[in-house]
Amino acid sequence: MTPDISYAVRTLLEARRSGLQVAPPFALPDRHAVYAIQDGVAQATGPVAGWKVGARTPTAEPNPAPLLAGALVPSPATFDGKAMHMIGVEIEISFHIVRDIAARTTLVAREEALAAVGDAFVGMEVVDTRLANFQQVDPEWLLADNQMNHALVVGGSIKKWQSLDWANLQVKLVVDGKTVVDQKGGLGAVDPVRPLAWMIDHAVRQRGGLRKGQAITTGSWTGLRYFPLGSRAKGEFVGLGTVEASF
């Protein structure tokens, strides 16, 4: 049975508009359906602000999702926590795109991909979901709903990211003055540049191209942490920069 992609898109858009969570309307047969739903929502909400991508291990296939129009918010950011179903926070290494790469069918080699990247920055992904009972939902539906993205807070700029020892970066997450995470490393992919280059190639060959001004964020170093209404979170890569948000 062919999935009704347009119905799924309308369902997710209505959930965003109303603030009411919805149940997945049908089983997703494959990744093509996931991407079609992502693209349909993005087309209805405006030019995408960028992409999120994550890989569980250094060799795992990455999972991509759009950051919708308006998703990039400068630090320190303030969100209406009352309008969110949950307040989830992840601290990440993110990148600014400074060069367009038009859509095409041929591979974007790593060197070309990275030539489109400007500075890195300390990012805080803010997580929420349009899906009811999300912990029991098929993970492919979470991906179809942009992997639970609510926003990406743009923190301190990191200029010389090419020479960083990724595996040994010290990352901290402090919430309401209490240190929740203080550790070395933590990114599943270990090196964020591999999913970054993969995402650029994917965007060019399958998602309509890459645009100057977009951002790509490359996965959580702290795990997904949930906090109550009224929380204030601060993420830091020690010696590199910080990012802050309150809810």
Coordinates of N, CA and C in Angstrom, one line a residue, residues 7-206:
Y7 N -1.0 13.5 3.3 CA -1.8 13.4 4.5 C -0.8 13.5 5.7
A8 N 0.3 12.8 5.7 CA 1.2 12.9 6.8 C 1.8 14.3 6.9
V9 N 2.1 14.9 5.8 CA 2.6 16.3 5.9 C 1.5 17.2 6.5
R10 N 0.3 17.1 6.1 CA -0.8 17.9 6.6 C -1.0 17.7 8.1
T11 N -0.8 16.4 8.5 CA -1.0 16.1 9.9 C 0.1 16.7 10.8
L12 N 1.3 16.7 10.3 CA 2.4 17.3 11.1 C 2.3 18.8 11.1
L13 N 1.9 19.4 10.0 CA 1.8 20.8 9.9 C 0.7 21.3 10.9
E14 N -0.4 20.6 11.0 CA -1.5 20.9 11.9 C -1.0 20.8 13.3
A15 N -0.2 19.7 13.6 CA 0.3 19.6 15.0 C 1.2 20.8 15.3
R16 N 2.0 21.3 14.4 CA 2.8 22.4 14.7 C 1.9 23.7 14.9
R17 N 0.9 23.8 14.1 CA 0.0 25.0 14.2 C -0.8 25.0 15.5
S18 N -1.4 23.8 15.8 CA -2.3 23.8 17.0 C -1.6 23.5 18.3
G19 N -0.4 23.0 18.2 CA 0.3 22.6 19.5 C -0.2 21.3 20.1
L20 N -1.0 20.6 19.3 CA -1.6 19.3 19.8 C -0.8 18.2 19.2
Q21 N -0.3 17.2 20.0 CA 0.5 16.1 19.4 C -0.5 15.1 18.7
V22 N 0.1 14.4 17.8 CA -0.6 13.5 16.9 C 0.0 12.1 16.9
A23 N -0.8 11.1 16.6 CA -0.2 9.7 16.5 C 0.2 9.6 15.0
P24 N 1.3 8.8 14.8 CA 1.7 8.5 13.4 C 0.5 7.9 12.6
P25 N 0.1 8.4 11.5 CA -1.1 7.9 10.8 C -0.9 6.6 10.1
F26 N 0.3 6.1 9.8 CA 0.6 4.8 9.1 C 2.0 4.4 9.3
A27 N 2.3 3.2 9.0 CA 3.7 2.7 9.0 C 4.5 3.3 7.8
L28 N 5.7 3.6 8.1 CA 6.6 4.1 7.0 C 7.4 3.0 6.4
P29 N 7.2 2.8 5.0 CA 7.8 1.7 4.4 C 9.3 1.8 4.2
D30 N 9.9 3.0 4.0 CA 11.3 3.1 3.7 C 11.7 4.6 3.9
R31 N 13.0 4.8 3.7 CA 13.6 6.1 3.9 C 13.1 7.2 2.9
H32 N 12.7 6.7 1.7 CA 12.2 7.6 0.7 C 10.9 8.3 1.3
A33 N 10.1 7.6 2.0 CA 8.9 8.1 2.6 C 9.2 9.1 3.7
V34 N 10.2 8.8 4.5 CA 10.7 9.7 5.5 C 11.1 11.1 4.9
Y35 N 11.9 11.0 3.9 CA 12.5 12.2 3.3 C 11.3 13.0 2.6
A36 N 10.4 12.3 2.0 CA 9.3 13.0 1.3 C 8.5 13.8 2.3
I37 N 8.2 13.2 3.5 CA 7.5 13.9 4.6 C 8.3 15.1 5.1
Q38 N 9.6 14.9 5.3 CA 10.4 16.0 5.7 C 10.3 17.2 4.7
D39 N 10.5 16.8 3.4 CA 10.5 17.8 2.4 C 9.2 18.5 2.2
G40 N 8.1 17.8 2.4 CA 6.8 18.4 2.3 C 6.5 19.4 3.4
V41 N 6.9 19.1 4.6 CA 6.8 20.1 5.7 C 7.7 21.3 5.5
A42 N 8.9 21.0 5.0 CA 9.8 22.1 4.8 C 9.3 23.1 3.7
Q43 N 8.8 22.5 2.6 CA 8.2 23.3 1.5 C 7.1 24.2 2.0
A44 N 6.3 23.7 3.0 CA 5.2 24.5 3.4 C 5.6 25.6 4.5
T45 N 6.7 25.5 5.0 CA 7.1 26.4 6.1 C 8.2 27.4 5.7
G46 N 8.8 27.3 4.5 CA 9.7 28.2 4.0 C 11.1 27.6 3.8
P47 N 12.0 28.4 3.2 CA 13.4 27.8 3.0 C 14.0 27.3 4.2
V48 N 14.6 26.1 4.1 CA 15.2 25.5 5.3 C 16.4 26.3 5.8
A49 N 16.5 26.4 7.1 CA 17.6 27.2 7.8 C 18.9 26.3 7.8
G50 N 18.8 25.1 7.6 CA 20.0 24.2 7.6 C 19.5 22.8 7.8
W51 N 20.5 22.0 8.4 CA 20.3 20.6 8.6 C 20.8 20.1 9.9
K52 N 20.2 19.1 10.4 CA 20.8 18.3 11.6 C 21.1 16.9 11.1
V53 N 22.3 16.4 11.5 CA 22.7 15.1 11.1 C 23.4 14.4 12.3
G54 N 23.2 13.1 12.4 CA 23.8 12.4 13.5 C 24.2 11.0 13.1
A55 N 25.2 10.5 13.7 CA 25.6 9.1 13.5 C 25.9 8.5 14.8
R56 N 25.5 7.3 15.1 CA 25.6 6.6 16.4 C 27.1 6.2 16.6
T57 N 27.8 5.9 15.5 CA 29.2 5.4 15.7 C 30.0 6.1 14.6
P58 N 31.3 6.0 14.6 CA 32.2 6.6 13.5 C 31.9 6.0 12.1
T59 N 31.3 4.9 12.0 CA 31.0 4.3 10.7 C 29.6 4.1 10.4
A60 N 28.7 4.5 11.3 CA 27.2 4.3 11.0 C 26.7 5.2 10.0
E61 N 25.7 4.8 9.3 CA 25.0 5.7 8.3 C 24.3 6.8 9.0
P62 N 24.6 8.1 8.7 CA 24.0 9.2 9.3 C 22.5 9.4 9.1
N63 N 21.9 10.0 10.0 CA 20.4 10.3 9.8 C 20.3 11.9 9.7
P64 N 19.7 12.3 8.5 CA 19.5 13.7 8.3 C 18.1 14.3 8.5
A65 N 18.0 15.5 8.9 CA 16.7 16.2 9.0 C 16.8 17.7 8.8
P66 N 15.8 18.3 8.2 CA 15.9 19.8 8.0 C 15.8 20.5 9.3
L67 N 16.4 21.7 9.4 CA 16.1 22.7 10.3 C 15.2 23.7 9.6
L68 N 14.0 23.8 10.1 CA 13.0 24.6 9.3 C 13.3 26.1 9.4
A69 N 12.6 26.8 8.5 CA 12.8 28.3 8.5 C 12.5 28.9 9.9
G70 N 13.4 29.7 10.4 CA 13.3 30.3 11.7 C 13.9 29.5 12.8
A71 N 14.5 28.4 12.5 CA 15.0 27.5 13.6 C 16.3 28.0 14.2
L72 N 17.1 28.8 13.5 CA 18.3 29.3 14.0 C 18.1 30.6 14.9
V73 N 18.5 30.5 16.2 CA 18.2 31.5 17.2 C 19.5 31.9 17.9
P74 N 19.9 33.2 17.9 CA 21.1 33.5 18.6 C 21.1 33.4 20.1
S75 N 22.2 33.0 20.6 CA 22.4 32.9 22.1 C 22.7 34.3 22.7
P76 N 22.2 34.6 23.9 CA 21.3 33.8 24.7 C 19.9 33.8 24.2
A77 N 19.3 32.7 24.2 CA 17.9 32.6 23.6 C 16.9 32.4 24.7
T78 N 15.7 32.8 24.4 CA 14.6 32.6 25.3 C 13.4 31.9 24.6
F79 N 12.9 30.8 25.1 CA 11.8 30.1 24.5 C 10.6 30.1 25.5
D80 N 9.4 29.9 24.9 CA 8.2 29.8 25.7 C 8.1 28.3 26.1
G81 N 8.6 28.0 27.2 CA 8.5 26.6 27.7 C 7.1 26.1 27.8
K82 N 6.2 27.0 28.1 CA 4.8 26.5 28.3 C 4.2 26.0 27.0
A83 N 4.7 26.5 25.9 CA 4.2 26.1 24.6 C 4.8 24.8 24.1
M84 N 5.8 24.2 24.8 CA 6.5 23.0 24.4 C 5.9 21.8 25.1
H85 N 6.0 20.7 24.5 CA 5.5 19.4 25.1 C 6.6 18.9 26.1
M86 N 7.8 19.2 25.8 CA 8.9 18.8 26.7 C 10.0 19.8 26.4
I87 N 11.0 19.9 27.3 CA 12.1 20.8 27.1 C 13.4 19.9 27.0
G88 N 13.8 19.6 25.8 CA 15.0 18.8 25.7 C 16.2 19.6 25.1
V89 N 17.4 19.3 25.6 CA 18.6 20.0 25.3 C 19.7 19.1 24.9
E90 N 20.4 19.4 23.8 CA 21.6 18.7 23.5 C 22.7 19.8 23.1
I91 N 23.9 19.6 23.5 CA 25.0 20.5 23.2 C 25.8 19.8 22.0
E92 N 26.1 20.6 21.0 CA 26.6 20.1 19.8 C 27.7 21.0 19.2
I93 N 28.4 20.5 18.2 CA 29.3 21.3 17.4 C 28.5 21.5 16.0
S94 N 28.4 22.7 15.7 CA 27.6 23.1 14.5 C 28.5 23.9 13.5
F95 N 28.1 24.0 12.3 CA 28.9 24.7 11.3 C 28.0 25.6 10.4
H96 N 28.6 26.8 10.1 CA 28.0 27.7 9.1 C 28.4 27.4 7.7
I97 N 27.4 27.5 6.8 CA 27.7 27.3 5.4 C 27.9 28.7 4.7
V98 N 29.0 28.8 4.0 CA 29.4 30.1 3.4 C 29.4 30.1 1.9
R99 N 29.0 29.0 1.3 CA 29.0 28.9 -0.2 C 27.9 28.0 -0.7
D100 N 27.2 28.5 -1.7 CA 26.2 27.7 -2.3 C 26.8 26.5 -3.1
I101 N 26.1 25.3 -3.0 CA 26.4 24.2 -4.0 C 25.1 23.8 -4.6
A102 N 24.9 24.0 -5.8 CA 23.7 23.7 -6.5 C 23.4 22.3 -6.5
A103 N 22.1 21.9 -6.6 CA 21.6 20.5 -6.7 C 22.2 19.9 -7.9
R104 N 22.6 18.6 -7.7 CA 23.2 17.8 -8.8 C 23.1 16.4 -8.5
T105 N 23.5 15.5 -9.4 CA 23.4 14.1 -9.1 C 24.8 13.4 -8.8
T106 N 25.8 14.2 -9.1 CA 27.2 13.6 -8.8 C 27.7 13.9 -7.4
L107 N 28.5 13.0 -7.0 CA 29.1 13.1 -5.6 C 29.7 14.4 -5.3
V108 N 29.5 14.9 -4.1 CA 30.3 16.1 -3.6 C 31.4 15.5 -2.7
A109 N 32.6 15.6 -3.3 CA 33.8 15.0 -2.6 C 34.0 15.8 -1.3
R110 N 34.7 15.2 -0.3 CA 34.9 15.8 1.0 C 35.6 17.2 0.8
E111 N 36.6 17.3 -0.1 CA 37.3 18.6 -0.2 C 36.4 19.7 -0.6
E112 N 35.5 19.4 -1.6 CA 34.5 20.4 -2.1 C 33.5 20.7 -1.0
A113 N 33.1 19.7 -0.3 CA 32.1 19.9 0.8 C 32.6 20.8 1.8
L114 N 33.8 20.6 2.3 CA 34.4 21.4 3.4 C 34.8 22.8 2.9
A115 N 35.0 23.0 1.6 CA 35.3 24.3 1.1 C 34.0 25.2 1.2
A116 N 32.9 24.6 1.4 CA 31.6 25.4 1.6 C 31.4 25.8 3.0
V117 N 32.2 25.3 3.9 CA 32.0 25.5 5.4 C 32.9 26.7 5.9
G118 N 32.3 27.6 6.7 CA 33.0 28.7 7.3 C 33.4 28.3 8.7
D119 N 33.0 29.0 9.7 CA 33.3 28.7 11.1 C 32.4 27.6 11.6
A120 N 32.9 27.0 12.7 CA 32.1 26.1 13.5 C 31.5 27.0 14.7
F121 N 30.5 26.5 15.4 CA 30.0 27.2 16.5 C 29.5 26.2 17.6
V122 N 29.4 26.7 18.8 CA 28.8 25.9 19.9 C 27.3 26.0 19.7
G123 N 26.7 24.9 19.5 CA 25.2 24.8 19.2 C 24.5 24.2 20.4
M124 N 23.3 24.6 20.6 CA 22.4 23.9 21.6 C 21.1 23.6 20.8
E125 N 20.9 22.3 20.5 CA 19.7 21.9 19.9 C 18.6 21.8 21.0
V126 N 17.5 22.5 20.7 CA 16.3 22.4 21.6 C 15.4 21.4 20.9
V127 N 14.9 20.5 21.7 CA 14.2 19.3 21.2 C 12.7 19.3 21.8
D128 N 11.8 19.1 20.9 CA 10.4 18.9 21.2 C 9.9 17.9 20.1
T129 N 8.6 17.5 20.3 CA 8.1 16.6 19.3 C 6.6 16.9 19.0
R130 N 6.2 16.6 17.8 CA 4.8 16.7 17.4 C 4.1 15.4 17.6
L131 N 4.8 14.3 18.0 CA 4.2 13.0 18.0 C 3.9 12.6 19.5
A132 N 2.7 12.1 19.6 CA 2.2 11.6 20.9 C 2.9 10.3 21.3
N133 N 3.2 10.1 22.6 CA 3.8 8.8 23.0 C 5.1 8.6 22.2
F134 N 6.0 9.6 22.1 CA 7.1 9.5 21.2 C 8.1 8.4 21.6
Q135 N 8.1 8.0 22.9 CA 9.1 7.0 23.3 C 8.7 5.6 22.7
Q136 N 7.4 5.4 22.3 CA 7.0 4.2 21.8 C 6.8 4.2 20.2
V137 N 7.1 5.4 19.7 CA 6.9 5.6 18.2 C 8.1 5.0 17.4
D138 N 7.8 4.5 16.3 CA 8.8 4.0 15.3 C 9.9 5.1 15.1
P139 N 11.2 4.8 15.3 CA 12.2 5.9 15.2 C 12.2 6.5 13.8
E140 N 11.7 5.8 12.8 CA 11.6 6.5 11.5 C 10.6 7.6 11.4
W141 N 9.5 7.5 12.3 CA 8.6 8.6 12.4 C 9.2 9.8 13.1
L142 N 10.0 9.5 14.1 CA 10.7 10.6 14.8 C 11.6 11.4 13.8
L143 N 12.3 10.6 12.9 CA 13.1 11.2 11.9 C 12.2 12.0 10.9
A144 N 11.1 11.4 10.5 CA 10.1 12.2 9.6 C 9.7 13.5 10.2
D145 N 9.6 13.5 11.6 CA 9.2 14.8 12.3 C 10.5 15.5 12.6
N146 N 11.5 15.5 11.7 CA 12.7 16.3 11.8 C 13.5 15.9 13.0
Q147 N 13.4 14.6 13.4 CA 14.2 14.1 14.6 C 14.0 15.0 15.8
M148 N 12.7 15.4 16.0 CA 12.3 16.1 17.2 C 12.9 17.5 17.3
N149 N 13.4 18.1 16.2 CA 14.0 19.5 16.3 C 12.9 20.5 16.6
H150 N 13.3 21.4 17.5 CA 12.5 22.6 17.8 C 13.2 23.9 17.4
A151 N 14.6 23.9 17.7 CA 15.4 25.1 17.3 C 16.8 24.7 17.5
L152 N 17.7 25.5 16.9 CA 19.1 25.4 17.1 C 19.6 26.8 17.6
V153 N 20.2 26.8 18.8 CA 20.7 28.1 19.3 C 22.1 28.2 18.9
V154 N 22.5 29.4 18.3 CA 23.8 29.6 17.8 C 24.6 30.3 18.8
G155 N 25.6 29.6 19.3 CA 26.5 30.1 20.4 C 27.9 30.6 19.8
G156 N 28.9 30.5 20.6 CA 30.2 31.0 20.3 C 30.8 30.4 19.1
S157 N 31.5 31.3 18.3 CA 32.1 30.9 17.1 C 33.5 30.2 17.3
I158 N 33.7 29.2 16.6 CA 35.0 28.4 16.7 C 35.7 28.6 15.3
K159 N 36.8 29.3 15.2 CA 37.4 29.7 14.0 C 38.3 28.5 13.4
K160 N 39.2 28.0 14.2 CA 40.2 27.1 13.7 C 39.7 25.6 14.1
W161 N 38.6 25.3 13.6 CA 38.0 24.0 14.0 C 38.7 22.8 13.3
Q162 N 39.4 23.1 12.2 CA 40.1 22.0 11.4 C 41.2 21.3 12.2
S163 N 41.8 22.0 13.2 CA 42.9 21.4 13.9 C 42.5 20.9 15.3
L164 N 41.2 20.8 15.6 CA 40.8 20.4 16.9 C 40.9 18.9 17.1
D165 N 41.3 18.5 18.3 CA 41.3 17.1 18.7 C 39.9 16.7 19.2
W166 N 39.1 16.3 18.3 CA 37.6 16.1 18.6 C 37.4 15.1 19.7
A167 N 38.1 14.0 19.8 CA 37.8 13.0 20.8 C 38.1 13.5 22.2
N168 N 38.9 14.5 22.3 CA 39.3 15.0 23.7 C 38.8 16.4 24.0
L169 N 37.8 16.9 23.3 CA 37.2 18.1 23.7 C 36.4 17.9 25.0
Q170 N 36.5 18.9 25.9 CA 35.8 18.9 27.2 C 34.5 19.7 27.0
V171 N 33.4 19.0 27.3 CA 32.1 19.6 27.1 C 31.4 19.6 28.5
K172 N 30.6 20.7 28.7 CA 29.9 20.9 29.9 C 28.5 21.3 29.6
L173 N 27.5 20.9 30.5 CA 26.2 21.3 30.4 C 25.8 21.7 31.9
V174 N 25.4 23.0 32.1 CA 25.1 23.5 33.4 C 23.6 24.0 33.3
V175 N 22.8 23.5 34.2 CA 21.4 23.9 34.2 C 21.0 24.4 35.6
D176 N 20.6 25.7 35.6 CA 20.2 26.4 36.9 C 21.4 26.3 37.9
G177 N 22.6 26.5 37.4 CA 23.8 26.5 38.2 C 24.3 25.1 38.6
K178 N 23.6 24.1 38.2 CA 24.1 22.7 38.6 C 24.7 22.1 37.3
T179 N 25.9 21.5 37.5 CA 26.6 20.8 36.4 C 26.0 19.5 36.2
V180 N 25.4 19.3 35.0 CA 24.8 18.1 34.7 C 25.7 17.2 33.9
V181 N 26.5 17.7 33.0 CA 27.5 17.0 32.2 C 28.9 17.7 32.3
D182 N 29.9 17.0 32.6 CA 31.3 17.6 32.5 C 32.2 16.4 32.1
Q183 N 32.5 16.3 30.8 CA 33.2 15.1 30.3 C 34.0 15.4 29.1
K184 N 34.9 14.5 28.8 CA 35.7 14.6 27.6 C 35.1 13.7 26.5
G185 N 34.9 14.3 25.4 CA 34.2 13.6 24.3 C 32.8 13.4 24.5
G186 N 32.2 12.4 23.8 CA 30.8 12.1 24.0 C 30.0 12.0 22.7
L187 N 30.6 12.5 21.6 CA 29.9 12.4 20.3 C 30.0 11.0 19.8
G188 N 28.8 10.4 19.4 CA 28.8 9.0 18.9 C 29.7 8.9 17.6
A189 N 29.7 9.9 16.8 CA 30.5 9.8 15.5 C 31.9 10.1 15.8
V190 N 32.3 10.6 17.0 CA 33.6 11.0 17.4 C 34.1 12.2 16.7
D191 N 34.2 12.1 15.4 CA 34.7 13.2 14.5 C 33.4 13.8 13.8
P192 N 33.0 15.0 14.1 CA 31.8 15.6 13.5 C 32.0 15.9 12.0
V193 N 33.2 16.0 11.5 CA 33.4 16.4 10.2 C 32.9 15.3 9.2
R194 N 33.0 14.0 9.6 CA 32.5 13.0 8.7 C 31.0 13.1 8.4
P195 N 30.1 13.2 9.5 CA 28.7 13.5 9.2 C 28.4 14.8 8.5
L196 N 29.3 15.8 8.8 CA 29.1 17.1 8.1 C 29.3 17.0 6.6
A197 N 30.4 16.3 6.2 CA 30.6 16.1 4.8 C 29.6 15.3 4.1
W198 N 29.1 14.2 4.9 CA 28.0 13.4 4.4 C 26.8 14.2 4.1
M199 N 26.5 15.1 5.1 CA 25.2 15.9 5.0 C 25.3 16.8 3.8
I200 N 26.4 17.4 3.6 CA 26.5 18.3 2.4 C 26.3 17.5 1.1
D201 N 26.9 16.4 1.0 CA 26.7 15.6 -0.2 C 25.2 15.2 -0.3
H202 N 24.6 14.7 0.8 CA 23.2 14.3 0.8 C 22.3 15.5 0.4
A203 N 22.5 16.7 0.9 CA 21.7 17.9 0.6 C 21.8 18.2 -0.8
V204 N 23.0 18.1 -1.4 CA 23.2 18.5 -2.8 C 22.5 17.4 -3.8
R205 N 22.7 16.2 -3.5 CA 22.3 15.1 -4.4 C 20.8 14.7 -4.2
Q206 N 20.3 14.9 -3.0 CA 18.9 14.5 -2.7 C 17.9 15.5 -2.2

